[in-house]
Amino acid sequence: MRHFGRLYRAPHPAPGGHRENPRPQEPADPAGSFGEIMATVLGDEIDVLAKAKRALGGDYAPGDSEEYMNEAQLDYYRRLLLEWKKLILSAAQDTLQQLQEGPIREPDLNDRASSETDWGIELRTRDRQRKLIAKIDSALRRIEEGEYGYCEVTGEPIGLGRLSARPIATMTVEAQEAHERREKISRDD
């Protein structure tokens, strides 16, 4: 049985055939479990990007010594974005195939609830990745239009460090922080 991304093995039945502890201990802080789930989801997103970078192979990595957004850099980011998208679509196909194999058939209600929770998390992850694919497509379009790597607010270079960490970035760190502050203020009003 899986419980929040970890394999859980129930203890052996006690003498008399009853389990002493049929369920894993729930976290004391429900928000902690949500935070743990979100960390796993975000970690998966970062892992997929890292896998895409490894799949590119080669010795080339964009550097500050080159002209900003030259052909080699644009080609690198184009290939990275396409590989990232391919890996996300592959994972989505695997999830779809698992869903089509049939319903959850856990006889124990606790096991079934845990499996349904895991599937809910998996489906939310896929929905998040669906939105990520739209951002990847937008970044690819910006490469073709010659706008990639430049802030959509200020027009300044986003920077190779930020693009390497988040190839779909559309704003400089400063513009993103200002945008988030404005969002927070309007939310608080």
mmCIF file with all atom_site columns, C-alpha atoms in Angstrom:
data_model
loop_
_atom_site.group_PDB
_atom_site.id
_atom_site.type_symbol
_atom_site.label_atom_id
_atom_site.label_alt_id
_atom_site.label_comp_id
_atom_site.label_asym_id
_atom_site.label_entity_id
_atom_site.label_seq_id
_atom_site.pdbx_PDB_ins_code
_atom_site.Cartn_x
_atom_site.Cartn_y
_atom_site.Cartn_z
_atom_site.occupancy
_atom_site.B_iso_or_equiv
_atom_site.pdbx_formal_charge
_atom_site.auth_seq_id
_atom_site.auth_comp_id
_atom_site.auth_asym_id
_atom_site.auth_atom_id
_atom_site.pdbx_PDB_model_num
ATOM 1   C CA . MET A 1 1   ? 0.000   0.000   0.000   1.00 0.00 ? 1   MET A CA 1
ATOM 2   C CA . ARG A 1 2   ? 1.224   3.508   -0.737  1.00 0.00 ? 2   ARG A CA 1
ATOM 3   C CA . HIS A 1 3   ? 0.715   6.328   1.711   1.00 0.00 ? 3   HIS A CA 1
ATOM 4   C CA . PHE A 1 4   ? 1.626   9.853   0.546   1.00 0.00 ? 4   PHE A CA 1
ATOM 5   C CA . GLY A 1 5   ? 4.202   8.564   -1.889  1.00 0.00 ? 5   GLY A CA 1
ATOM 6   C CA . ARG A 1 6   ? 5.811   6.101   0.548   1.00 0.00 ? 6   ARG A CA 1
ATOM 7   C CA . LEU A 1 7   ? 5.344   2.372   0.617   1.00 0.00 ? 7   LEU A CA 1
ATOM 8   C CA . TYR A 1 8   ? 3.586   1.256   3.807   1.00 0.00 ? 8   TYR A CA 1
ATOM 9   C CA . ARG A 1 9   ? 3.783   -2.283  5.042   1.00 0.00 ? 9   ARG A CA 1
ATOM 10  C CA . ALA A 1 10  ? 1.189   -3.244  7.592   1.00 0.00 ? 10  ALA A CA 1
ATOM 11  C CA . PRO A 1 11  ? 2.505   -5.021  10.698  1.00 0.00 ? 11  PRO A CA 1
ATOM 12  C CA . HIS A 1 12  ? 2.078   -8.776  10.952  1.00 0.00 ? 12  HIS A CA 1
ATOM 13  C CA . PRO A 1 13  ? -1.188  -9.821  12.578  1.00 0.00 ? 13  PRO A CA 1
ATOM 14  C CA . ALA A 1 14  ? -1.021  -10.241 16.324  1.00 0.00 ? 14  ALA A CA 1
ATOM 15  C CA . PRO A 1 15  ? -1.898  -13.588 17.867  1.00 0.00 ? 15  PRO A CA 1
ATOM 16  C CA . GLY A 1 16  ? -5.610  -14.006 17.255  1.00 0.00 ? 16  GLY A CA 1
ATOM 17  C CA . GLY A 1 17  ? -5.391  -12.708 13.691  1.00 0.00 ? 17  GLY A CA 1
ATOM 18  C CA . HIS A 1 18  ? -5.973  -8.970  14.270  1.00 0.00 ? 18  HIS A CA 1
ATOM 19  C CA . ARG A 1 19  ? -3.577  -6.294  13.257  1.00 0.00 ? 19  ARG A CA 1
ATOM 20  C CA . GLU A 1 20  ? -2.333  -4.165  16.099  1.00 0.00 ? 20  GLU A CA 1
ATOM 21  C CA . ASN A 1 21  ? -1.971  -1.053  13.939  1.00 0.00 ? 21  ASN A CA 1
ATOM 22  C CA . PRO A 1 22  ? -3.938  -1.339  10.695  1.00 0.00 ? 22  PRO A CA 1
ATOM 23  C CA . ARG A 1 23  ? -3.096  2.200   9.462   1.00 0.00 ? 23  ARG A CA 1
ATOM 24  C CA . PRO A 1 24  ? -0.005  4.350   9.386   1.00 0.00 ? 24  PRO A CA 1
ATOM 25  C CA . GLN A 1 25  ? 0.137   7.156   11.868  1.00 0.00 ? 25  GLN A CA 1
ATOM 26  C CA . GLU A 1 26  ? -1.408  10.279  10.390  1.00 0.00 ? 26  GLU A CA 1
ATOM 27  C CA . PRO A 1 27  ? 0.650   13.446  10.655  1.00 0.00 ? 27  PRO A CA 1
ATOM 28  C CA . ALA A 1 28  ? -0.302  15.559  13.641  1.00 0.00 ? 28  ALA A CA 1
ATOM 29  C CA . ASP A 1 29  ? -0.409  18.649  11.477  1.00 0.00 ? 29  ASP A CA 1
ATOM 30  C CA . PRO A 1 30  ? -2.716  18.233  8.449   1.00 0.00 ? 30  PRO A CA 1
ATOM 31  C CA . ALA A 1 31  ? -1.035  21.211  6.792   1.00 0.00 ? 31  ALA A CA 1
ATOM 32  C CA . GLY A 1 32  ? 2.259   19.366  7.163   1.00 0.00 ? 32  GLY A CA 1
ATOM 33  C CA . SER A 1 33  ? 0.993   16.512  5.012   1.00 0.00 ? 33  SER A CA 1
ATOM 34  C CA . PHE A 1 34  ? -0.166  18.963  2.333   1.00 0.00 ? 34  PHE A CA 1
ATOM 35  C CA . GLY A 1 35  ? 3.220   20.666  2.441   1.00 0.00 ? 35  GLY A CA 1
ATOM 36  C CA . GLU A 1 36  ? 4.863   17.271  2.107   1.00 0.00 ? 36  GLU A CA 1
ATOM 37  C CA . ILE A 1 37  ? 2.692   16.466  -0.918  1.00 0.00 ? 37  ILE A CA 1
ATOM 38  C CA . MET A 1 38  ? 3.418   19.813  -2.592  1.00 0.00 ? 38  MET A CA 1
ATOM 39  C CA . ALA A 1 39  ? 7.142   19.361  -1.951  1.00 0.00 ? 39  ALA A CA 1
ATOM 40  C CA . THR A 1 40  ? 6.899   15.979  -3.678  1.00 0.00 ? 40  THR A CA 1
ATOM 41  C CA . VAL A 1 41  ? 4.985   17.473  -6.628  1.00 0.00 ? 41  VAL A CA 1
ATOM 42  C CA . LEU A 1 42  ? 7.468   20.328  -7.028  1.00 0.00 ? 42  LEU A CA 1
ATOM 43  C CA . GLY A 1 43  ? 10.364  17.915  -6.562  1.00 0.00 ? 43  GLY A CA 1
ATOM 44  C CA . ASP A 1 44  ? 8.966   15.748  -9.354  1.00 0.00 ? 44  ASP A CA 1
ATOM 45  C CA . GLU A 1 45  ? 8.781   18.800  -11.634 1.00 0.00 ? 45  GLU A CA 1
ATOM 46  C CA . ILE A 1 46  ? 12.411  19.651  -10.903 1.00 0.00 ? 46  ILE A CA 1
ATOM 47  C CA . ASP A 1 47  ? 13.431  15.992  -11.403 1.00 0.00 ? 47  ASP A CA 1
ATOM 48  C CA . VAL A 1 48  ? 11.789  15.916  -14.832 1.00 0.00 ? 48  VAL A CA 1
ATOM 49  C CA . LEU A 1 49  ? 13.630  19.102  -15.846 1.00 0.00 ? 49  LEU A CA 1
ATOM 50  C CA . ALA A 1 50  ? 16.918  17.638  -14.575 1.00 0.00 ? 50  ALA A CA 1
ATOM 51  C CA . LYS A 1 51  ? 16.223  14.466  -16.563 1.00 0.00 ? 51  LYS A CA 1
ATOM 52  C CA . ALA A 1 52  ? 15.577  16.570  -19.669 1.00 0.00 ? 52  ALA A CA 1
ATOM 53  C CA . LYS A 1 53  ? 18.914  18.360  -19.164 1.00 0.00 ? 53  LYS A CA 1
ATOM 54  C CA . ARG A 1 54  ? 20.720  15.016  -18.856 1.00 0.00 ? 54  ARG A CA 1
ATOM 55  C CA . ALA A 1 55  ? 18.957  13.687  -21.965 1.00 0.00 ? 55  ALA A CA 1
ATOM 56  C CA . LEU A 1 56  ? 20.339  16.586  -24.020 1.00 0.00 ? 56  LEU A CA 1
ATOM 57  C CA . GLY A 1 57  ? 23.837  15.305  -23.423 1.00 0.00 ? 57  GLY A CA 1
ATOM 58  C CA . GLY A 1 58  ? 26.698  17.110  -25.047 1.00 0.00 ? 58  GLY A CA 1
ATOM 59  C CA . ASP A 1 59  ? 29.184  19.426  -23.468 1.00 0.00 ? 59  ASP A CA 1
ATOM 60  C CA . TYR A 1 60  ? 27.455  22.697  -24.314 1.00 0.00 ? 60  TYR A CA 1
ATOM 61  C CA . ALA A 1 61  ? 25.932  24.837  -21.597 1.00 0.00 ? 61  ALA A CA 1
ATOM 62  C CA . PRO A 1 62  ? 25.048  28.499  -22.126 1.00 0.00 ? 62  PRO A CA 1
ATOM 63  C CA . GLY A 1 63  ? 27.680  30.786  -20.632 1.00 0.00 ? 63  GLY A CA 1
ATOM 64  C CA . ASP A 1 64  ? 28.055  34.453  -19.767 1.00 0.00 ? 64  ASP A CA 1
ATOM 65  C CA . SER A 1 65  ? 31.113  34.749  -22.032 1.00 0.00 ? 65  SER A CA 1
ATOM 66  C CA . GLU A 1 66  ? 28.900  34.476  -25.142 1.00 0.00 ? 66  GLU A CA 1
ATOM 67  C CA . GLU A 1 67  ? 26.570  36.984  -26.701 1.00 0.00 ? 67  GLU A CA 1
ATOM 68  C CA . TYR A 1 68  ? 23.221  36.785  -24.891 1.00 0.00 ? 68  TYR A CA 1
ATOM 69  C CA . MET A 1 69  ? 20.602  34.656  -26.698 1.00 0.00 ? 69  MET A CA 1
ATOM 70  C CA . ASN A 1 70  ? 22.814  33.746  -29.624 1.00 0.00 ? 70  ASN A CA 1
ATOM 71  C CA . GLU A 1 71  ? 21.849  30.867  -31.941 1.00 0.00 ? 71  GLU A CA 1
ATOM 72  C CA . ALA A 1 72  ? 23.639  28.236  -29.829 1.00 0.00 ? 72  ALA A CA 1
ATOM 73  C CA . GLN A 1 73  ? 21.808  29.349  -26.667 1.00 0.00 ? 73  GLN A CA 1
ATOM 74  C CA . LEU A 1 74  ? 18.448  29.504  -28.418 1.00 0.00 ? 74  LEU A CA 1
ATOM 75  C CA . ASP A 1 75  ? 19.018  26.039  -29.881 1.00 0.00 ? 75  ASP A CA 1
ATOM 76  C CA . TYR A 1 76  ? 20.001  24.704  -26.431 1.00 0.00 ? 76  TYR A CA 1
ATOM 77  C CA . TYR A 1 77  ? 16.842  26.079  -24.786 1.00 0.00 ? 77  TYR A CA 1
ATOM 78  C CA . ARG A 1 78  ? 14.655  24.915  -27.707 1.00 0.00 ? 78  ARG A CA 1
ATOM 79  C CA . ARG A 1 79  ? 15.977  21.358  -27.377 1.00 0.00 ? 79  ARG A CA 1
ATOM 80  C CA . LEU A 1 80  ? 15.670  21.496  -23.566 1.00 0.00 ? 80  LEU A CA 1
ATOM 81  C CA . LEU A 1 81  ? 12.053  22.662  -23.722 1.00 0.00 ? 81  LEU A CA 1
ATOM 82  C CA . LEU A 1 82  ? 11.148  20.023  -26.314 1.00 0.00 ? 82  LEU A CA 1
ATOM 83  C CA . GLU A 1 83  ? 12.781  17.250  -24.245 1.00 0.00 ? 83  GLU A CA 1
ATOM 84  C CA . TRP A 1 84  ? 11.046  18.481  -21.076 1.00 0.00 ? 84  TRP A CA 1
ATOM 85  C CA . LYS A 1 85  ? 7.697   18.455  -22.886 1.00 0.00 ? 85  LYS A CA 1
ATOM 86  C CA . LYS A 1 86  ? 8.355   14.957  -24.248 1.00 0.00 ? 86  LYS A CA 1
ATOM 87  C CA . LEU A 1 87  ? 9.098   13.597  -20.755 1.00 0.00 ? 87  LEU A CA 1
ATOM 88  C CA . ILE A 1 88  ? 5.963   15.193  -19.301 1.00 0.00 ? 88  ILE A CA 1
ATOM 89  C CA . LEU A 1 89  ? 3.797   13.766  -22.085 1.00 0.00 ? 89  LEU A CA 1
ATOM 90  C CA . SER A 1 90  ? 5.358   10.337  -21.573 1.00 0.00 ? 90  SER A CA 1
ATOM 91  C CA . ALA A 1 91  ? 4.546   10.420  -17.849 1.00 0.00 ? 91  ALA A CA 1
ATOM 92  C CA . ALA A 1 92  ? 0.991   11.519  -18.637 1.00 0.00 ? 92  ALA A CA 1
ATOM 93  C CA . GLN A 1 93  ? 0.621   8.616   -21.060 1.00 0.00 ? 93  GLN A CA 1
ATOM 94  C CA . ASP A 1 94  ? 1.815   6.197   -18.361 1.00 0.00 ? 94  ASP A CA 1
ATOM 95  C CA . THR A 1 95  ? -0.766  7.597   -15.935 1.00 0.00 ? 95  THR A CA 1
ATOM 96  C CA . LEU A 1 96  ? -3.519  7.290   -18.540 1.00 0.00 ? 96  LEU A CA 1
ATOM 97  C CA . GLN A 1 97  ? -2.546  3.698   -19.243 1.00 0.00 ? 97  GLN A CA 1
ATOM 98  C CA . GLN A 1 98  ? -2.632  2.849   -15.515 1.00 0.00 ? 98  GLN A CA 1
ATOM 99  C CA . LEU A 1 99  ? -6.070  4.442   -15.191 1.00 0.00 ? 99  LEU A CA 1
ATOM 100 C CA . GLN A 1 100 ? -7.361  2.410   -18.127 1.00 0.00 ? 100 GLN A CA 1
ATOM 101 C CA . GLU A 1 101 ? -6.150  -0.847  -16.589 1.00 0.00 ? 101 GLU A CA 1
ATOM 102 C CA . GLY A 1 102 ? -9.075  -0.776  -14.240 1.00 0.00 ? 102 GLY A CA 1
ATOM 103 C CA . PRO A 1 103 ? -10.497 0.591   -11.045 1.00 0.00 ? 103 PRO A CA 1
ATOM 104 C CA . ILE A 1 104 ? -8.822  0.411   -7.659  1.00 0.00 ? 104 ILE A CA 1
ATOM 105 C CA . ARG A 1 105 ? -9.468  -3.063  -6.257  1.00 0.00 ? 105 ARG A CA 1
ATOM 106 C CA . GLU A 1 106 ? -8.382  -2.786  -2.672  1.00 0.00 ? 106 GLU A CA 1
ATOM 107 C CA . PRO A 1 107 ? -10.556 -4.948  -0.409  1.00 0.00 ? 107 PRO A CA 1
ATOM 108 C CA . ASP A 1 108 ? -9.565  -3.056  2.726   1.00 0.00 ? 108 ASP A CA 1
ATOM 109 C CA . LEU A 1 109 ? -11.284 0.341   3.037   1.00 0.00 ? 109 LEU A CA 1
ATOM 110 C CA . ASN A 1 110 ? -8.156  1.985   4.443   1.00 0.00 ? 110 ASN A CA 1
ATOM 111 C CA . ASP A 1 111 ? -6.055  0.657   1.589   1.00 0.00 ? 111 ASP A CA 1
ATOM 112 C CA . ARG A 1 112 ? -8.663  1.805   -0.908  1.00 0.00 ? 112 ARG A CA 1
ATOM 113 C CA . ALA A 1 113 ? -8.807  5.291   0.616   1.00 0.00 ? 113 ALA A CA 1
ATOM 114 C CA . SER A 1 114 ? -5.024  5.536   0.520   1.00 0.00 ? 114 SER A CA 1
ATOM 115 C CA . SER A 1 115 ? -4.951  4.409   -3.120  1.00 0.00 ? 115 SER A CA 1
ATOM 116 C CA . GLU A 1 116 ? -7.655  6.907   -4.057  1.00 0.00 ? 116 GLU A CA 1
ATOM 117 C CA . THR A 1 117 ? -5.713  9.665   -2.316  1.00 0.00 ? 117 THR A CA 1
ATOM 118 C CA . ASP A 1 118 ? -2.588  8.701   -4.236  1.00 0.00 ? 118 ASP A CA 1
ATOM 119 C CA . TRP A 1 119 ? -4.534  8.771   -7.516  1.00 0.00 ? 119 TRP A CA 1
ATOM 120 C CA . GLY A 1 120 ? -5.966  12.166  -6.628  1.00 0.00 ? 120 GLY A CA 1
ATOM 121 C CA . ILE A 1 121 ? -2.455  13.489  -6.062  1.00 0.00 ? 121 ILE A CA 1
ATOM 122 C CA . GLU A 1 122 ? -1.274  11.899  -9.312  1.00 0.00 ? 122 GLU A CA 1
ATOM 123 C CA . LEU A 1 123 ? -4.136  13.480  -11.268 1.00 0.00 ? 123 LEU A CA 1
ATOM 124 C CA . ARG A 1 124 ? -3.495  16.910  -9.720  1.00 0.00 ? 124 ARG A CA 1
ATOM 125 C CA . THR A 1 125 ? 0.160   16.529  -10.679 1.00 0.00 ? 125 THR A CA 1
ATOM 126 C CA . ARG A 1 126 ? -0.829  15.737  -14.271 1.00 0.00 ? 126 ARG A CA 1
ATOM 127 C CA . ASP A 1 127 ? -3.143  18.771  -14.336 1.00 0.00 ? 127 ASP A CA 1
ATOM 128 C CA . ARG A 1 128 ? -0.277  20.933  -13.104 1.00 0.00 ? 128 ARG A CA 1
ATOM 129 C CA . GLN A 1 129 ? 1.939   19.476  -15.818 1.00 0.00 ? 129 GLN A CA 1
ATOM 130 C CA . ARG A 1 130 ? -0.749  20.125  -18.442 1.00 0.00 ? 130 ARG A CA 1
ATOM 131 C CA . LYS A 1 131 ? -0.513  23.799  -17.512 1.00 0.00 ? 131 LYS A CA 1
ATOM 132 C CA . LEU A 1 132 ? 3.276   23.529  -17.613 1.00 0.00 ? 132 LEU A CA 1
ATOM 133 C CA . ILE A 1 133 ? 3.080   22.224  -21.193 1.00 0.00 ? 133 ILE A CA 1
ATOM 134 C CA . ALA A 1 134 ? 1.172   25.365  -22.164 1.00 0.00 ? 134 ALA A CA 1
ATOM 135 C CA . LYS A 1 135 ? 4.000   27.445  -20.667 1.00 0.00 ? 135 LYS A CA 1
ATOM 136 C CA . ILE A 1 136 ? 6.588   25.341  -22.509 1.00 0.00 ? 136 ILE A CA 1
ATOM 137 C CA . ASP A 1 137 ? 4.701   25.890  -25.781 1.00 0.00 ? 137 ASP A CA 1
ATOM 138 C CA . SER A 1 138 ? 4.626   29.621  -25.047 1.00 0.00 ? 138 SER A CA 1
ATOM 139 C CA . ALA A 1 139 ? 8.400   29.627  -24.431 1.00 0.00 ? 139 ALA A CA 1
ATOM 140 C CA . LEU A 1 140 ? 8.962   27.775  -27.725 1.00 0.00 ? 140 LEU A CA 1
ATOM 141 C CA . ARG A 1 141 ? 6.818   30.373  -29.494 1.00 0.00 ? 141 ARG A CA 1
ATOM 142 C CA . ARG A 1 142 ? 8.900   33.166  -27.898 1.00 0.00 ? 142 ARG A CA 1
ATOM 143 C CA . ILE A 1 143 ? 12.074  31.487  -29.196 1.00 0.00 ? 143 ILE A CA 1
ATOM 144 C CA . GLU A 1 144 ? 10.650  31.477  -32.717 1.00 0.00 ? 144 GLU A CA 1
ATOM 145 C CA . GLU A 1 145 ? 9.591   35.120  -32.407 1.00 0.00 ? 145 GLU A CA 1
ATOM 146 C CA . GLY A 1 146 ? 12.959  36.218  -30.997 1.00 0.00 ? 146 GLY A CA 1
ATOM 147 C CA . GLU A 1 147 ? 11.517  37.269  -27.639 1.00 0.00 ? 147 GLU A CA 1
ATOM 148 C CA . TYR A 1 148 ? 12.857  34.403  -25.521 1.00 0.00 ? 148 TYR A CA 1
ATOM 149 C CA . GLY A 1 149 ? 15.188  35.333  -22.687 1.00 0.00 ? 149 GLY A CA 1
ATOM 150 C CA . TYR A 1 150 ? 13.863  38.868  -22.320 1.00 0.00 ? 150 TYR A CA 1
ATOM 151 C CA . CYS A 1 151 ? 11.488  40.104  -19.615 1.00 0.00 ? 151 CYS A CA 1
ATOM 152 C CA . GLU A 1 152 ? 7.964   40.659  -20.898 1.00 0.00 ? 152 GLU A CA 1
ATOM 153 C CA . VAL A 1 153 ? 7.565   43.591  -18.480 1.00 0.00 ? 153 VAL A CA 1
ATOM 154 C CA . THR A 1 154 ? 10.873  45.473  -18.686 1.00 0.00 ? 154 THR A CA 1
ATOM 155 C CA . GLY A 1 155 ? 12.444  44.073  -21.861 1.00 0.00 ? 155 GLY A CA 1
ATOM 156 C CA . GLU A 1 156 ? 15.693  43.401  -19.961 1.00 0.00 ? 156 GLU A CA 1
ATOM 157 C CA . PRO A 1 157 ? 17.559  40.075  -20.247 1.00 0.00 ? 157 PRO A CA 1
ATOM 158 C CA . ILE A 1 158 ? 16.179  37.496  -17.811 1.00 0.00 ? 158 ILE A CA 1
ATOM 159 C CA . GLY A 1 159 ? 19.619  35.959  -17.302 1.00 0.00 ? 159 GLY A CA 1
ATOM 160 C CA . LEU A 1 160 ? 21.087  32.565  -18.078 1.00 0.00 ? 160 LEU A CA 1
ATOM 161 C CA . GLY A 1 161 ? 21.039  31.436  -14.440 1.00 0.00 ? 161 GLY A CA 1
ATOM 162 C CA . ARG A 1 162 ? 17.310  32.013  -14.114 1.00 0.00 ? 162 ARG A CA 1
ATOM 163 C CA . LEU A 1 163 ? 16.579  30.438  -17.505 1.00 0.00 ? 163 LEU A CA 1
ATOM 164 C CA . SER A 1 164 ? 18.650  27.387  -16.615 1.00 0.00 ? 164 SER A CA 1
ATOM 165 C CA . ALA A 1 165 ? 16.683  26.974  -13.393 1.00 0.00 ? 165 ALA A CA 1
ATOM 166 C CA . ARG A 1 166 ? 13.307  27.817  -14.975 1.00 0.00 ? 166 ARG A CA 1
ATOM 167 C CA . PRO A 1 167 ? 13.412  27.739  -18.796 1.00 0.00 ? 167 PRO A CA 1
ATOM 168 C CA . ILE A 1 168 ? 9.803   28.976  -18.993 1.00 0.00 ? 168 ILE A CA 1
ATOM 169 C CA . ALA A 1 169 ? 10.536  32.194  -17.062 1.00 0.00 ? 169 ALA A CA 1
ATOM 170 C CA . THR A 1 170 ? 8.993   35.285  -18.650 1.00 0.00 ? 170 THR A CA 1
ATOM 171 C CA . MET A 1 171 ? 10.215  37.924  -16.184 1.00 0.00 ? 171 MET A CA 1
ATOM 172 C CA . THR A 1 172 ? 13.423  38.915  -14.448 1.00 0.00 ? 172 THR A CA 1
ATOM 173 C CA . VAL A 1 173 ? 13.621  38.069  -10.757 1.00 0.00 ? 173 VAL A CA 1
ATOM 174 C CA . GLU A 1 174 ? 12.976  41.717  -9.855  1.00 0.00 ? 174 GLU A CA 1
ATOM 175 C CA . ALA A 1 175 ? 9.930   42.010  -12.139 1.00 0.00 ? 175 ALA A CA 1
ATOM 176 C CA . GLN A 1 176 ? 8.574   38.688  -10.801 1.00 0.00 ? 176 GLN A CA 1
ATOM 177 C CA . GLU A 1 177 ? 8.980   39.860  -7.196  1.00 0.00 ? 177 GLU A CA 1
ATOM 178 C CA . ALA A 1 178 ? 7.208   43.151  -7.973  1.00 0.00 ? 178 ALA A CA 1
ATOM 179 C CA . HIS A 1 179 ? 4.417   41.216  -9.724  1.00 0.00 ? 179 HIS A CA 1
ATOM 180 C CA . GLU A 1 180 ? 3.990   38.930  -6.695  1.00 0.00 ? 180 GLU A CA 1
ATOM 181 C CA . ARG A 1 181 ? 3.926   41.908  -4.302  1.00 0.00 ? 181 ARG A CA 1
ATOM 182 C CA . ARG A 1 182 ? 1.158   43.537  -6.390  1.00 0.00 ? 182 ARG A CA 1
ATOM 183 C CA . GLU A 1 183 ? -0.796  40.270  -6.395  1.00 0.00 ? 183 GLU A CA 1
ATOM 184 C CA . LYS A 1 184 ? -0.452  39.975  -2.609  1.00 0.00 ? 184 LYS A CA 1
ATOM 185 C CA . ILE A 1 185 ? -1.609  43.563  -2.069  1.00 0.00 ? 185 ILE A CA 1
ATOM 186 C CA . SER A 1 186 ? -4.640  43.124  -4.337  1.00 0.00 ? 186 SER A CA 1
ATOM 187 C CA . ARG A 1 187 ? -5.470  39.820  -2.604  1.00 0.00 ? 187 ARG A CA 1
ATOM 188 C CA . ASP A 1 188 ? -5.261  41.452  0.818   1.00 0.00 ? 188 ASP A CA 1
ATOM 189 C CA . ASP A 1 189 ? -7.636  44.279  -0.216  1.00 0.00 ? 189 ASP A CA 1
#
